[in-house]
């Protein structure tokens, strides 16, 4: 389970859902991907009423096991079928 949160404080929008969190292989660590970055994949429908869009390089962060990981990039195209978004893939750093 992970938490996606925008900003801080009790009133900050947040949602908890299941996600797959993995690291990047050495071959994938190029360009903007740095050692220690993680990939977070989750179903778009799990966001519920979280205010979209998810924003990179902002106050949006994923909490995994109590660790805050900031959103570095949002991919909302790779996991779409016929233009319908099925899942998000985020690159996060912490």
Coordinates of N, CA, C and O in Angstrom, one line a residue, residues 8-91:
X8 N 1.2 19.2 2.4 CA 1.4 18.7 3.7 C 0.2 19.1 4.6 O -0.6 20.0 4.2
X9 N 0.2 18.5 5.8 CA -0.9 18.9 6.7 C -2.1 17.9 6.6 O -2.2 17.2 5.6
X10 N -2.9 18.0 7.6 CA -4.1 17.1 7.6 C -5.1 17.4 6.5 O -5.8 16.5 6.1
X11 N -5.2 18.6 6.0 CA -6.2 18.9 5.0 C -5.7 18.7 3.6 O -6.4 18.8 2.6
X12 N -4.4 18.2 3.4 CA -3.8 18.0 2.1 C -4.5 16.8 1.4 O -4.8 15.8 2.1
X13 N -4.9 16.9 0.1 CA -5.5 15.8 -0.5 C -4.6 14.6 -0.5 O -3.4 14.7 -0.8
X14 N -5.1 13.4 -0.2 CA -4.3 12.2 -0.1 C -5.2 11.0 -0.5 O -6.5 11.0 -0.2
X15 N -4.6 9.9 -1.0 CA -5.4 8.7 -1.3 C -4.4 7.5 -1.1 O -3.2 7.6 -1.4
X16 N -4.9 6.4 -0.6 CA -4.1 5.2 -0.3 C -4.6 4.1 -1.3 O -5.8 4.0 -1.5
X17 N -3.7 3.4 -1.9 CA -4.0 2.4 -2.8 C -2.8 1.4 -2.9 O -1.7 1.7 -2.4
X18 N -3.1 0.3 -3.6 CA -2.1 -0.7 -3.9 C -1.3 -0.2 -5.1 O -1.8 0.3 -6.1
X19 N 0.1 -0.5 -5.1 CA 0.9 -0.1 -6.2 C 2.1 -1.1 -6.3 O 2.4 -1.7 -5.3
X20 N 2.7 -1.1 -7.4 CA 3.9 -1.9 -7.6 C 5.0 -0.9 -7.6 O 5.1 0.0 -8.4
X21 N 6.0 -1.2 -6.7 CA 7.1 -0.3 -6.6 C 8.4 -1.1 -6.9 O 8.6 -2.1 -6.2
X22 N 9.1 -0.7 -7.9 CA 10.4 -1.4 -8.2 C 11.5 -0.3 -8.5 O 11.2 0.8 -8.7
X23 N 12.7 -0.8 -8.5 CA 13.8 0.0 -8.9 C 14.0 -0.1 -10.4 O 13.3 -0.7 -11.1
X24 N 15.0 0.7 -10.8 CA 15.4 0.7 -12.3 C 16.6 -0.2 -12.4 O 17.5 -0.2 -11.6
X25 N 16.7 -0.9 -13.5 CA 17.9 -1.7 -13.8 C 19.0 -0.7 -14.2 O 18.8 0.4 -14.6
X26 N 20.3 -1.2 -14.1 CA 21.4 -0.4 -14.5 C 21.2 0.2 -16.0 O 21.6 1.3 -16.3
X27 N 20.7 -0.6 -16.9 CA 20.5 -0.2 -18.2 C 19.5 1.0 -18.4 O 19.6 1.7 -19.3
X28 N 18.5 1.0 -17.4 CA 17.5 2.1 -17.4 C 18.0 3.4 -16.8 O 17.4 4.4 -16.9
X29 N 19.2 3.3 -16.1 CA 19.7 4.5 -15.4 C 20.5 5.4 -16.3 O 21.7 5.3 -16.4
X30 N 19.7 6.2 -17.1 CA 20.4 7.1 -18.0 C 19.5 8.3 -18.1 O 18.3 8.3 -17.7
X31 N 19.9 9.4 -18.7 CA 19.1 10.6 -18.8 C 18.7 11.1 -17.4 O 19.6 11.3 -16.6
X32 N 17.4 11.2 -17.2 CA 16.9 11.8 -16.0 C 16.8 10.7 -14.8 O 16.6 11.1 -13.7
X33 N 16.9 9.4 -15.2 CA 16.8 8.4 -14.2 C 18.1 8.2 -13.4 O 19.2 8.0 -14.1
X34 N 18.1 8.4 -12.1 CA 19.3 8.3 -11.3 C 19.3 7.0 -10.5 O 18.2 6.5 -10.2
X35 N 20.4 6.6 -10.0 CA 20.5 5.5 -9.1 C 19.7 5.8 -7.8 O 19.8 6.9 -7.3
X36 N 18.9 4.9 -7.4 CA 18.0 5.1 -6.2 C 16.6 5.6 -6.6 O 15.7 5.5 -5.7
X37 N 16.4 6.0 -7.8 CA 15.0 6.3 -8.3 C 14.2 5.0 -8.3 O 14.7 3.9 -8.4
X38 N 12.9 5.1 -8.1 CA 12.0 4.0 -8.2 C 10.8 4.3 -9.1 O 10.5 5.4 -9.5
X39 N 10.2 3.2 -9.6 CA 9.1 3.2 -10.5 C 7.9 2.8 -9.7 O 7.9 1.7 -9.0
X40 N 6.8 3.5 -9.8 CA 5.6 3.2 -9.1 C 4.5 3.1 -10.1 O 4.2 4.0 -10.9
X41 N 3.8 1.9 -10.2 CA 2.8 1.6 -11.2 C 1.5 1.3 -10.4 O 1.5 0.5 -9.5
X42 N 0.4 2.0 -10.8 CA -0.9 1.8 -10.2 C -2.0 2.0 -11.1 O -1.9 2.8 -12.1
X43 N -3.2 1.5 -10.8 CA -4.4 1.6 -11.7 C -4.9 3.1 -11.5 O -5.0 3.6 -10.4
X44 N -5.3 3.6 -12.7 CA -5.8 5.0 -12.7 C -7.1 5.1 -11.8 O -7.3 6.1 -11.1
X45 N -7.9 4.1 -11.9 CA -9.2 4.1 -11.1 C -9.0 4.2 -9.6 O -9.9 4.6 -8.9
X46 N -7.8 3.8 -9.1 CA -7.5 3.8 -7.7 C -7.3 5.2 -7.1 O -7.3 5.4 -5.9
X47 N -7.2 6.2 -8.0 CA -7.0 7.6 -7.5 C -8.3 8.2 -6.9 O -8.2 9.2 -6.2
X48 N -9.4 7.6 -7.3 CA -10.7 8.1 -6.7 C -10.9 9.5 -7.1 O -10.8 9.9 -8.2
X49 N -11.1 10.4 -6.0 CA -11.3 11.8 -6.3 C -10.1 12.7 -6.1 O -10.2 13.9 -5.9
X50 N -8.9 12.1 -6.1 CA -7.6 12.8 -5.9 C -7.6 13.9 -7.1 O -7.9 13.5 -8.2
X51 N -7.2 15.1 -6.8 CA -7.2 16.2 -7.8 C -6.1 15.9 -8.8 O -5.0 15.9 -8.5
X52 N -6.6 15.8 -10.1 CA -5.6 15.6 -11.2 C -5.3 16.9 -11.8 O -6.0 17.9 -11.7
X53 N -4.2 17.0 -12.5 CA -3.2 15.9 -12.8 C -2.2 15.7 -11.7 O -2.1 16.6 -10.8
X54 N -1.6 14.6 -11.6 CA -0.5 14.3 -10.7 C 0.6 15.2 -11.3 O 0.9 15.2 -12.5
X55 N 1.3 15.9 -10.4 CA 2.3 16.8 -10.8 C 3.7 16.4 -10.4 O 4.0 16.0 -9.3
X56 N 4.6 16.4 -11.4 CA 6.0 16.1 -11.1 C 6.7 17.4 -10.7 O 6.3 18.5 -11.0
X57 N 7.8 17.3 -10.0 CA 8.6 18.4 -9.5 C 7.8 19.4 -8.7 O 7.9 20.6 -8.9
X58 N 6.8 18.9 -8.0 CA 5.9 19.8 -7.2 C 5.8 19.3 -5.8 O 6.7 18.6 -5.2
X59 N 4.6 19.5 -5.2 CA 4.3 19.0 -3.8 C 3.7 17.6 -3.8 O 3.4 17.1 -2.7
X60 N 3.6 17.0 -5.0 CA 3.0 15.6 -5.0 C 4.1 14.6 -4.6 O 5.2 14.7 -5.1
X61 N 3.8 13.7 -3.7 CA 4.7 12.7 -3.2 C 4.0 11.4 -2.9 O 2.8 11.4 -2.6
X62 N 4.8 10.3 -3.1 CA 4.3 9.0 -2.8 C 5.0 8.6 -1.5 O 6.2 8.8 -1.3
X63 N 4.2 8.1 -0.5 CA 4.7 7.6 0.7 C 4.7 6.0 0.7 O 3.7 5.4 0.5
X64 N 5.9 5.4 0.8 CA 6.0 4.0 0.7 C 6.7 3.5 2.0 O 7.8 3.9 2.3
X65 N 5.9 2.8 2.8 CA 6.5 2.3 4.1 C 7.0 3.4 5.0 O 8.0 3.3 5.6
X66 N 6.3 4.5 5.0 CA 6.7 5.7 5.8 C 7.8 6.6 5.2 O 8.2 7.6 5.8
X67 N 8.3 6.2 4.0 CA 9.3 7.0 3.4 C 8.7 7.9 2.3 O 7.9 7.4 1.4
X68 N 9.0 9.2 2.3 CA 8.5 10.1 1.3 C 9.4 10.1 0.1 O 10.6 10.3 0.1
X69 N 8.7 9.8 -1.1 CA 9.4 9.8 -2.4 C 8.7 10.9 -3.3 O 7.5 10.8 -3.5
X70 N 9.5 11.9 -3.7 CA 8.9 12.9 -4.5 C 8.7 12.5 -6.0 O 9.5 11.7 -6.5
X71 N 7.6 12.9 -6.6 CA 7.3 12.6 -8.0 C 8.2 13.4 -8.9 O 8.2 14.6 -8.9
X72 N 9.0 12.6 -9.7 CA 9.9 13.3 -10.6 C 9.4 13.3 -12.1 O 9.6 14.2 -12.8
X73 N 8.6 12.3 -12.4 CA 8.0 12.2 -13.8 C 6.7 11.4 -13.7 O 6.6 10.5 -12.9
X74 N 5.8 11.8 -14.6 CA 4.5 11.1 -14.6 C 4.3 10.6 -16.1 O 4.3 11.4 -17.0
X75 N 4.1 9.3 -16.2 CA 3.8 8.7 -17.5 C 2.3 8.3 -17.5 O 2.0 7.3 -16.8
X76 N 1.5 9.0 -18.3 CA 0.1 8.6 -18.3 C -0.3 8.2 -19.8 O -1.4 8.3 -20.2
X77 N 0.7 7.8 -20.5 CA 0.4 7.4 -21.9 C 0.8 5.9 -22.2 O 0.1 5.3 -23.0
X78 N 1.9 5.4 -21.6 CA 2.4 4.1 -21.9 C 1.3 3.0 -21.6 O 1.2 2.1 -22.3
X79 N 0.6 3.2 -20.5 CA -0.4 2.2 -20.1 C -1.8 2.7 -20.4 O -2.7 2.6 -19.5
X80 N -2.0 3.1 -21.6 CA -3.4 3.5 -22.1 C -3.7 2.6 -23.3 O -2.9 2.2 -24.0
X81 N -5.0 2.3 -23.4 CA -5.5 1.5 -24.5 C -6.6 2.3 -25.2 O -7.5 2.7 -24.6
X82 N -6.3 2.5 -26.5 CA -7.3 3.2 -27.4 C -7.6 4.6 -26.7 O -8.7 5.0 -26.7
X83 N -6.5 5.2 -26.1 CA -6.7 6.5 -25.5 C -7.3 6.5 -24.2 O -7.5 7.6 -23.6
X84 N -7.6 5.4 -23.6 CA -8.2 5.3 -22.2 C -7.1 4.9 -21.3 O -6.4 3.9 -21.4
X85 N -6.8 5.8 -20.3 CA -5.8 5.5 -19.3 C -6.2 4.4 -18.4 O -7.2 4.4 -17.7
X86 N -5.3 3.4 -18.4 CA -5.5 2.2 -17.5 C -4.7 2.3 -16.2 O -5.2 2.1 -15.1
X87 N -3.4 2.8 -16.3 CA -2.5 2.8 -15.2 C -1.5 4.0 -15.4 O -1.2 4.3 -16.5
X88 N -1.1 4.5 -14.3 CA 0.0 5.5 -14.2 C 1.3 4.8 -13.9 O 1.3 3.8 -13.2
X89 N 2.4 5.4 -14.4 CA 3.7 5.0 -14.1 C 4.5 6.2 -13.6 O 4.6 7.2 -14.4
X90 N 4.9 6.3 -12.4 CA 5.6 7.4 -11.9 C 7.1 7.1 -11.6 O 7.4 6.0 -11.3
X91 N 8.0 8.1 -11.9 CA 9.3 7.9 -11.5 C 9.5 8.8 -10.2 O 9.1 10.0 -10.2

